[in-house]
Short mmCIF file of C-alpha atoms in Angstrom, two decimals:
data_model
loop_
_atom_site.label_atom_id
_atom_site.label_comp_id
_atom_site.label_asym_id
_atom_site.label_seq_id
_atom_site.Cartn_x
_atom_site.Cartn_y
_atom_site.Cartn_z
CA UNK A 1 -79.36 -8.82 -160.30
CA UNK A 2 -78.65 -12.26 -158.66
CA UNK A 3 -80.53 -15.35 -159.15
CA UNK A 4 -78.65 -17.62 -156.32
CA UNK A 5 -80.76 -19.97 -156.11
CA UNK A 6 -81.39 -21.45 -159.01
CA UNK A 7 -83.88 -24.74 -160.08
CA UNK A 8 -84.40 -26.36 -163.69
CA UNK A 9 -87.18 -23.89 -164.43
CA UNK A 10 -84.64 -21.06 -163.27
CA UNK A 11 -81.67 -21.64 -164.94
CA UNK A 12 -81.95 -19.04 -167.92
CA UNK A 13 -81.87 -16.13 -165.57
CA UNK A 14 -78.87 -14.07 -165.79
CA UNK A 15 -77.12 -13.40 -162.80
CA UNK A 16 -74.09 -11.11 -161.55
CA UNK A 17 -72.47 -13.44 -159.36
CA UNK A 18 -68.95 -14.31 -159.98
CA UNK A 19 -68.02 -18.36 -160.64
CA UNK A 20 -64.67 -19.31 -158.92
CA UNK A 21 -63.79 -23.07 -157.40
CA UNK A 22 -60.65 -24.14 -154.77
CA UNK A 23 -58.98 -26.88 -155.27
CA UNK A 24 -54.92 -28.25 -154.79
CA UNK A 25 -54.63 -26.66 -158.56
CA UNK A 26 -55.83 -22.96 -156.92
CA UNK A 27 -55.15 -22.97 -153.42
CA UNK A 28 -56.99 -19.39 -153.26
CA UNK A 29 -59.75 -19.60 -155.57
CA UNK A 30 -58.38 -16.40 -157.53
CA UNK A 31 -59.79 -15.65 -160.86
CA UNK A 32 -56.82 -16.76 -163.67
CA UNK A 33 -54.58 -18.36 -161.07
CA UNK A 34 -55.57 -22.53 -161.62
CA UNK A 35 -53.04 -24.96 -162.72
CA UNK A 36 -49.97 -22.68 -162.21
CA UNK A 37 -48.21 -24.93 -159.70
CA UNK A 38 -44.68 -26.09 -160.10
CA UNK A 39 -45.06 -28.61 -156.91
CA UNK A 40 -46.96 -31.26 -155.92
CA UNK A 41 -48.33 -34.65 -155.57
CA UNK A 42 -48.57 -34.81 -159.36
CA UNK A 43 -45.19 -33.31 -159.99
CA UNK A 44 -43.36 -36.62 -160.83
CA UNK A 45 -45.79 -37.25 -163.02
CA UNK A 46 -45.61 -34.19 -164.98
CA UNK A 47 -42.08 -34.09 -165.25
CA UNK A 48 -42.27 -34.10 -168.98
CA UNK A 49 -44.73 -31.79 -169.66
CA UNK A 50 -44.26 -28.91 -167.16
CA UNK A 51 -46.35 -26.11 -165.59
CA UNK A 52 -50.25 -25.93 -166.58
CA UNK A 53 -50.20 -29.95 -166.78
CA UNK A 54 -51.56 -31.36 -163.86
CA UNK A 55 -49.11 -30.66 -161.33
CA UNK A 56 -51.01 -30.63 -158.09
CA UNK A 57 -54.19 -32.25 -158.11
CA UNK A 58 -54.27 -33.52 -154.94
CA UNK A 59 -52.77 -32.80 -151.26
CA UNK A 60 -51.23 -35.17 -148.78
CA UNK A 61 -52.06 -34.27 -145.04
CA UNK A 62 -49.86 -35.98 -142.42
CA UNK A 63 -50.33 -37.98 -139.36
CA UNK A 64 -52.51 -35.55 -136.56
CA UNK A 65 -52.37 -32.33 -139.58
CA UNK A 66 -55.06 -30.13 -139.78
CA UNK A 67 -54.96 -28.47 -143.33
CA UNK A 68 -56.90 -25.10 -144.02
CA UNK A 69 -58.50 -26.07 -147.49
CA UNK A 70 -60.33 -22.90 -147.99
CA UNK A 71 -59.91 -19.28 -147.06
CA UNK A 72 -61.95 -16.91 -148.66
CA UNK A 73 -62.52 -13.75 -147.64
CA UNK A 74 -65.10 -12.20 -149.91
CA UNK A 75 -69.13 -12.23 -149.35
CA UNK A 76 -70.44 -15.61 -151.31
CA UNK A 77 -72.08 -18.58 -150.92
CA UNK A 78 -70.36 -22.06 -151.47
CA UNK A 79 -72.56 -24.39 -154.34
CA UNK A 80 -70.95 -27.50 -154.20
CA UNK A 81 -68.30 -29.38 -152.25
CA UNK A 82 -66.72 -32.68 -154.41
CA UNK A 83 -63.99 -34.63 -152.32
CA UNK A 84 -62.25 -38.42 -152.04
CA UNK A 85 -59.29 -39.77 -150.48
CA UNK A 86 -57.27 -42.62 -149.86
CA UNK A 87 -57.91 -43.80 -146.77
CA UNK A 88 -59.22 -47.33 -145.81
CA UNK A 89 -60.54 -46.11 -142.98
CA UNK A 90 -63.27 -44.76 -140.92
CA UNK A 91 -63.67 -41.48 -139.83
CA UNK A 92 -60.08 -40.78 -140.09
CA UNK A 93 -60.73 -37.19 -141.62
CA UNK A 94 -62.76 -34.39 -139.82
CA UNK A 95 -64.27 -31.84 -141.82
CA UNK A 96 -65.00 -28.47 -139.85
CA UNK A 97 -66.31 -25.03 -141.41
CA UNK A 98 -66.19 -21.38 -139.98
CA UNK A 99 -67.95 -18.71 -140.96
CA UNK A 100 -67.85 -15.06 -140.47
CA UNK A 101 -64.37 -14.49 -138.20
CA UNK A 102 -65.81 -16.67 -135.54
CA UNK A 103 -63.54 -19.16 -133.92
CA UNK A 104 -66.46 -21.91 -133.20
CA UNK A 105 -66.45 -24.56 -136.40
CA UNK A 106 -70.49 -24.64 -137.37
CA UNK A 107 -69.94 -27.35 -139.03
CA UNK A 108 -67.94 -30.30 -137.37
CA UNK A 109 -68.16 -34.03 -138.39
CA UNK A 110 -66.56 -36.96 -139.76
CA UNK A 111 -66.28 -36.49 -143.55
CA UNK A 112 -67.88 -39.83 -144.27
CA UNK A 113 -70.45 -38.75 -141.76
CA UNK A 114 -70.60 -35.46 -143.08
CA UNK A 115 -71.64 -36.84 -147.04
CA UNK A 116 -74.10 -39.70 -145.89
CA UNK A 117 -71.38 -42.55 -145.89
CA UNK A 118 -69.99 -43.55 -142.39
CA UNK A 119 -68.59 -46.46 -143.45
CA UNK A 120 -65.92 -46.77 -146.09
CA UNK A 121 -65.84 -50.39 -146.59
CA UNK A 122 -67.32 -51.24 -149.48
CA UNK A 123 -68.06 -48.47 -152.31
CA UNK A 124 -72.42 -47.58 -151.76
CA UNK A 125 -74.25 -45.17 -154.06
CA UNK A 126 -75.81 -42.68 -152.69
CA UNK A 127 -78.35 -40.89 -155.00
CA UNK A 128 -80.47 -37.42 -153.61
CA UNK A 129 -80.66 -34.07 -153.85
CA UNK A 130 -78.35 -32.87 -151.11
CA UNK A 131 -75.66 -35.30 -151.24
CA UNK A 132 -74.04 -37.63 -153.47
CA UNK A 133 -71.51 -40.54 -153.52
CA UNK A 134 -70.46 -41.74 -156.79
CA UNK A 135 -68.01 -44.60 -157.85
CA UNK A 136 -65.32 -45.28 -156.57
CA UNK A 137 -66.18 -43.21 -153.72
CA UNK A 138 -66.95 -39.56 -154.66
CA UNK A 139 -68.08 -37.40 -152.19
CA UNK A 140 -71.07 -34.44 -153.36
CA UNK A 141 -72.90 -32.20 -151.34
CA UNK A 142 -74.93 -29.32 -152.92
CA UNK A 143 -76.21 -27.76 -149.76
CA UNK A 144 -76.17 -23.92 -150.26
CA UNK A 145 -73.39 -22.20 -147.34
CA UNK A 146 -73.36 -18.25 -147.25
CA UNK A 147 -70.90 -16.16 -145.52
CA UNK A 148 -70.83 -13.00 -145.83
CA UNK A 149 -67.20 -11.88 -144.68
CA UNK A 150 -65.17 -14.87 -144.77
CA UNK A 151 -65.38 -18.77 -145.20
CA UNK A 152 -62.58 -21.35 -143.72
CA UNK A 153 -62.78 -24.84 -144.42
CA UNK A 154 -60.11 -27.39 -142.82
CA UNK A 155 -59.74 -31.26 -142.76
CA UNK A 156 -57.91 -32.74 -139.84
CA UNK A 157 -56.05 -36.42 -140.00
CA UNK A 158 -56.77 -38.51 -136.93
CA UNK A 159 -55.25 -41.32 -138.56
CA UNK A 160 -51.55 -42.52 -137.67
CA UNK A 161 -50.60 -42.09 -141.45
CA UNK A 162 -50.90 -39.60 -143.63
CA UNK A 163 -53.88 -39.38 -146.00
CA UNK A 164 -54.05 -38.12 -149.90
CA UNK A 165 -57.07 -35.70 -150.41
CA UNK A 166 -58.54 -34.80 -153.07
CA UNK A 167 -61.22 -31.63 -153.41
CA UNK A 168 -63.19 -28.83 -154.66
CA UNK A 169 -65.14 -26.34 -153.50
CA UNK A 170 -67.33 -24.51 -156.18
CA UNK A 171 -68.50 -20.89 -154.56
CA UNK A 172 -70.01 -17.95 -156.23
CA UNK A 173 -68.84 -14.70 -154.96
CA UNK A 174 -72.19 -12.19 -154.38
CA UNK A 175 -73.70 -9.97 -151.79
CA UNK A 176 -75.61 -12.57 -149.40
CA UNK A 177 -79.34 -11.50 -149.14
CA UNK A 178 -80.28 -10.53 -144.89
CA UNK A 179 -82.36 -13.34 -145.09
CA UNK A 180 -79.89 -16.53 -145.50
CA UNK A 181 -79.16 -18.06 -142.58
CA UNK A 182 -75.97 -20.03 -141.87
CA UNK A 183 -75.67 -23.44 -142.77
CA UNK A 184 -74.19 -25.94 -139.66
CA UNK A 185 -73.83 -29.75 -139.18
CA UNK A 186 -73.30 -31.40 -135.80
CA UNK A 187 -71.88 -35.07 -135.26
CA UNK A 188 -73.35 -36.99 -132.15
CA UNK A 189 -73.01 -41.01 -131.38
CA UNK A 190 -73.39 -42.95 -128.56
CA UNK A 191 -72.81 -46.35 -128.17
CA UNK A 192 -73.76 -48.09 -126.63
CA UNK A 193 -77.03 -45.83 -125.80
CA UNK A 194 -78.42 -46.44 -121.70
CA UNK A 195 -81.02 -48.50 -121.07
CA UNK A 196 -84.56 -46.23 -121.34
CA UNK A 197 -82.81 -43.33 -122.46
CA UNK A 198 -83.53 -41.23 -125.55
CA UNK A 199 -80.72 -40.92 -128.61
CA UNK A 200 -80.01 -36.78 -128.94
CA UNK A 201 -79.35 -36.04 -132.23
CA UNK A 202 -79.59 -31.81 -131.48
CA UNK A 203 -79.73 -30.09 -128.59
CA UNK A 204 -78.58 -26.20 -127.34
CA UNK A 205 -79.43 -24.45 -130.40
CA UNK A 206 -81.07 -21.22 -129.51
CA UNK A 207 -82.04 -18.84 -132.78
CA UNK A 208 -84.62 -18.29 -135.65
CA UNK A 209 -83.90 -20.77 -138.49
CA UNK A 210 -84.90 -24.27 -140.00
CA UNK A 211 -83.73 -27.84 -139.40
CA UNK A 212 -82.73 -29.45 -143.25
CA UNK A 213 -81.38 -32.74 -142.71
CA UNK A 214 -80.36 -35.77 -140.89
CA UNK A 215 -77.90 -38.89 -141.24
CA UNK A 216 -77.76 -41.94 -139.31
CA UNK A 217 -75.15 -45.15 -138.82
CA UNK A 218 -77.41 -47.02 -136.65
CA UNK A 219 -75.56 -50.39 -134.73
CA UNK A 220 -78.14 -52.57 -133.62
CA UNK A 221 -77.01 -54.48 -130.65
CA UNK A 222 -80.04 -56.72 -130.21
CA UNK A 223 -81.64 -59.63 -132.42
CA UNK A 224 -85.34 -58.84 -133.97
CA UNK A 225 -86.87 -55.67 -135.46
CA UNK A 226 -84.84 -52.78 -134.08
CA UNK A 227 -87.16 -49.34 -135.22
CA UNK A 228 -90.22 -48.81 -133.59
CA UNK A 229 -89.17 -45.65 -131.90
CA UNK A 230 -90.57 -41.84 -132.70
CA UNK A 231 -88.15 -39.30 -133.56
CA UNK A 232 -89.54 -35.91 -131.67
CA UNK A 233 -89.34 -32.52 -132.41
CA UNK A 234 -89.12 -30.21 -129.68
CA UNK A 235 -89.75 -26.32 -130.83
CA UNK A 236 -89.67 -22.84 -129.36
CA UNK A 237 -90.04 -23.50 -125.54
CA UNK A 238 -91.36 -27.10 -125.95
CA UNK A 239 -90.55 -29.21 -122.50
CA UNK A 240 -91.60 -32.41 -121.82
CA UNK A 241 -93.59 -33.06 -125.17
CA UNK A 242 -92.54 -32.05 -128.80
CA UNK A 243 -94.28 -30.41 -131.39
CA UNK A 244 -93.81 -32.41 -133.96
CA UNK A 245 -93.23 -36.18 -133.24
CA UNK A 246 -93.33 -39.06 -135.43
CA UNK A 247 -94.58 -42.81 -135.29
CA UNK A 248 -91.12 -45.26 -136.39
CA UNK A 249 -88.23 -44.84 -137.38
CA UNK A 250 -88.61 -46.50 -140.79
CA UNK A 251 -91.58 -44.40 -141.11
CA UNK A 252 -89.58 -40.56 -140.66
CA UNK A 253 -86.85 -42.15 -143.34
CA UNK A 254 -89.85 -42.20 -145.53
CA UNK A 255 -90.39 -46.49 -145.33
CA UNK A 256 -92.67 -48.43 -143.86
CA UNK A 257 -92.94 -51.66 -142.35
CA UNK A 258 -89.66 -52.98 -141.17
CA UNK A 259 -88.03 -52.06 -145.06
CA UNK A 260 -89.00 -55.76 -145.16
CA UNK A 261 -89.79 -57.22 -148.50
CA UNK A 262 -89.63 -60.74 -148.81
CA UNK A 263 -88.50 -61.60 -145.59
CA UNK A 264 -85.03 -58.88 -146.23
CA UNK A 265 -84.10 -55.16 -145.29
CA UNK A 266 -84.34 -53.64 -148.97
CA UNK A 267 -81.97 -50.30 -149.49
CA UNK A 268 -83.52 -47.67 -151.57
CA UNK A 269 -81.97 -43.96 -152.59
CA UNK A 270 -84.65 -41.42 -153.28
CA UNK A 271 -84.17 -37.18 -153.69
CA UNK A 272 -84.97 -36.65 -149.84
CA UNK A 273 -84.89 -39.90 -147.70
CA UNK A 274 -83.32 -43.34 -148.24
CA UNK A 275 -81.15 -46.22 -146.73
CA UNK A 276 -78.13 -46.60 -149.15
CA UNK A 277 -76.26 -49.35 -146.88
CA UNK A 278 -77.90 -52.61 -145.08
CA UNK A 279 -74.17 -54.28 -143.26
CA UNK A 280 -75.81 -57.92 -142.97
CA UNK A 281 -73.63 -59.89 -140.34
CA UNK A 282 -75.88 -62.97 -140.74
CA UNK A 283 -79.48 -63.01 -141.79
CA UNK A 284 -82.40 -60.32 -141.54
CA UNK A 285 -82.82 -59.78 -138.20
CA UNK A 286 -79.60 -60.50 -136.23
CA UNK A 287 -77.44 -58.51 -133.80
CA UNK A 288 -74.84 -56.32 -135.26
CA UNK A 289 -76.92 -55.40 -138.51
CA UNK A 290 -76.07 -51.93 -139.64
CA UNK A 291 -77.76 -49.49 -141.58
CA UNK A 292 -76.86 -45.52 -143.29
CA UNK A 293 -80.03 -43.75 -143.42
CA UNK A 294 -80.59 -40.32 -144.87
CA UNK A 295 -83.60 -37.76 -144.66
CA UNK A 296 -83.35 -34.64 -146.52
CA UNK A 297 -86.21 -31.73 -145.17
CA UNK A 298 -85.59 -29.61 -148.17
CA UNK A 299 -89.40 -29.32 -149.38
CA UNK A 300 -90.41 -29.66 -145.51
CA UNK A 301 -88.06 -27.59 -143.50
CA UNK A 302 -89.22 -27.83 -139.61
CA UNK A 303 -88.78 -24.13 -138.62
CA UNK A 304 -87.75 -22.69 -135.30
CA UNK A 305 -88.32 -19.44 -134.34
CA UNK A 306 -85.93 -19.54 -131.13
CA UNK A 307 -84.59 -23.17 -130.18
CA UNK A 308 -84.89 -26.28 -131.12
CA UNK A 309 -84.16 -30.04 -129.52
CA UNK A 310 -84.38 -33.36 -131.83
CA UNK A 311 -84.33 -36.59 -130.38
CA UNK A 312 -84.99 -40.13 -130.96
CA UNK A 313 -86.49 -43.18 -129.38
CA UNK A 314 -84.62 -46.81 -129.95
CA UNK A 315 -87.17 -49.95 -129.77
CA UNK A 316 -87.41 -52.98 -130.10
CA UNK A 317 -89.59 -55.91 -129.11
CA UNK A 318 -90.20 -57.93 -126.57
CA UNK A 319 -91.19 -61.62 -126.70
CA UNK A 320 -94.75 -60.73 -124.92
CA UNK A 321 -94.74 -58.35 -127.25
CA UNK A 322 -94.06 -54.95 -124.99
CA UNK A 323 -91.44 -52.76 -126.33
CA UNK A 324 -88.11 -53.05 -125.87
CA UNK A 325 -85.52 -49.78 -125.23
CA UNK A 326 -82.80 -51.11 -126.90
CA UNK A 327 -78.92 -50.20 -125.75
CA UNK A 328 -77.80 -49.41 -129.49
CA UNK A 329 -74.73 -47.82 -130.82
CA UNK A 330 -76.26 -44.39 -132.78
CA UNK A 331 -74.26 -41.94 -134.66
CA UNK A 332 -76.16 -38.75 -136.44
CA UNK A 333 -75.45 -35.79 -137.92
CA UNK A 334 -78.07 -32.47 -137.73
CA UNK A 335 -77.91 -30.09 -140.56
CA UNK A 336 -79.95 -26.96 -140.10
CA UNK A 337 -79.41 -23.15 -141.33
CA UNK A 338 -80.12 -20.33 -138.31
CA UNK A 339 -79.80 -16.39 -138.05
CA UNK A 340 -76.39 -16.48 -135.96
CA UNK A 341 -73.47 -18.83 -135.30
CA UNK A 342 -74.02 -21.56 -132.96
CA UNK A 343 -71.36 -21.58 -130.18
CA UNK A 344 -72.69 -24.59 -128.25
CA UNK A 345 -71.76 -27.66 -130.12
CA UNK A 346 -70.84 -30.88 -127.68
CA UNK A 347 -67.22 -31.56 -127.06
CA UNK A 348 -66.10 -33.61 -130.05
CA UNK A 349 -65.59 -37.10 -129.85
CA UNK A 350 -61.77 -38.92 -129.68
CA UNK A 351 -60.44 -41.58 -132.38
CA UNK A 352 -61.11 -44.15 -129.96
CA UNK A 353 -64.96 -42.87 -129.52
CA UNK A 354 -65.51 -42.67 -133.11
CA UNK A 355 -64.19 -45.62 -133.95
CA UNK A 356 -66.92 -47.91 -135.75
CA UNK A 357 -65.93 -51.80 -134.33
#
């Protein structure tokens, strides 16, 4: 008897699944073994009180580290993933997730990317279903992961000093149903984009599953209105036109019309799509503006039965009023869930090419 899924109207079925959380206080996640440590960040701290009182609550990863976080190897399915650091920062930390014995991370991105917040300066609520960030700067994500052998989770420090981490990871230990697909998120960002050339958020993914989310930090190089182009879908064999394809891109973040009220960008945080972060350099429409969008497919999966492409058109306007492909600096992350492990992820960018200037 599992319920692993559960909703409001769910929550009073029983279930057989077994609760158990990582953090720095249980390295391992084993039932009865939190808050035993006799070393750690907290340990000075402590020194009056001893074992059981907060002792290692966080972990400090050095300069070019890559720290193994999580290392189950049970069948389960991770609930919820809470995290926050010390860094002041941009993408100094890279999250990356393996499931299932296999060498190739499925999920690989910058961990600001990776919860909807690219950019550290300056604390932003975010406020949806899939992912939240909370004051000062708590990192959520509730997106369901299965494994069904194993599960390793590592953060690696690009910075040039080390880095204080904080984190859990809440997993339920359970037989995974045939059905559940495994979850991945690929980082992409190109700046600036070539001139009449598409952005790629997702590309090389061959399998049966369903595309659940995307983030953008969008750069806008040029002065004016900045979104007129489609995103596009490309499904199961489509070539040189996609299945699904949409008409702006403040329309597929679930806006309309510039997000211009009053003569300003207006940010908004809704359960599946919203802008939680307008960077203003100097008025509404000028070069350099910056915004963190977010659109959640939870109710509206877009299903692929063998391989799937996403891409996105960036336009802007011309003084005769003809578009205008605009030479933009894009970042995005994909997340979708698929039947096997994706092996053919683009080579990940350096410090220097994720830097955000």
């Amino acid at each position: 008897m599992n319920n692993l899924f559960p909703q409001m109207f769910g929550l009073s079925k029983l279930s057989d699944c077994e609760s158990r959380s990582i953090s720095a206080e249980n390295f391992t996640g084993e039932k009865g073994k939190g808050g035993m440590a006799e070393t750690g960040t907290g340990a000075s701290c402590a020194r009056d009180l001893g074992k059981g009182w907060k002792i290692s609550p966080s972990i400090e990863i050095k300069a070019g580290e890559t720290f193994e976080i999580a290392n189950i190897k049970e069948s389960g399915i991770i609930k919820h993933i809470w995290m926050t650091d010390n860094s002041s920062g941009n993408r100094d930390l890279i999250i990356r997730m393996y499931w299932d014995d296999s060498d190739t991370p499925s999920v690989e991105v910058p961990l600001g990317d990776f919860f909807a917040n690219a950019l550290y300066g300056g604390y932003t609520q975010v406020t949806s279903l899939a992912v939240c960030v909370n004051p000062k700067r708590g990192f959520n994500c509730y997106w369901d992961m299965p494994f069904r052998k194993n599960c390793k989770i590592t953060i690696e420090n690009i910075h040039t000093a080390p880095i204080i981490l904080y984190y859990q990871i809440d997993y339920v230990l359970t037989e995974v149903p045939t059905d559940c697909g495994y979850f991945h998120a690929q980082f992409r960002r190109t700046n600036p984009l070539p001139y009449k050339e598409v952005y790629t958020l997702l590309d090389n993914v061959q399998g049966n599953g369903h595309y659940v989310g995307t983030y953008m930090f969008w750069g806008v190089n040029n002065n004016n209105w900045w979104g007129e182009g489609e995103i596009k879908f490309y499904l199961d064999g489509d070539t040189d036109y996609p299945t699904i394809c949409g008409t702006g891109t403040e329309d597929y973040f679930c806006g309309a019309y510039d997000w211009d009220v009053d003569g300003k960008y207006v940010e908004y945080c809704t359960p599946y799509a919203g802008m939680p972060k307008v960077i203003r350099p100097n008025g509404l429409y000028s070069a350099n503006t910056r915004f963190s969008l977010y659109r959640w497919h939870i109710c509206d999966p877009i299903y692929f039965k063998k391989d799937i492409r996403v891409t996105i058109q960036a336009l802007g306007w011309r003084k005769d009023g003809r578009y205008l492909p605009l030479q933009d600096d894009i970042s995005s992350v994909s997340f979708w869930y698929q039947d096997s492990i994706c092996k053919t992820f683009p080579k990940f960018p350096s410090a220097d090419e994720l830097e955000i200037i």
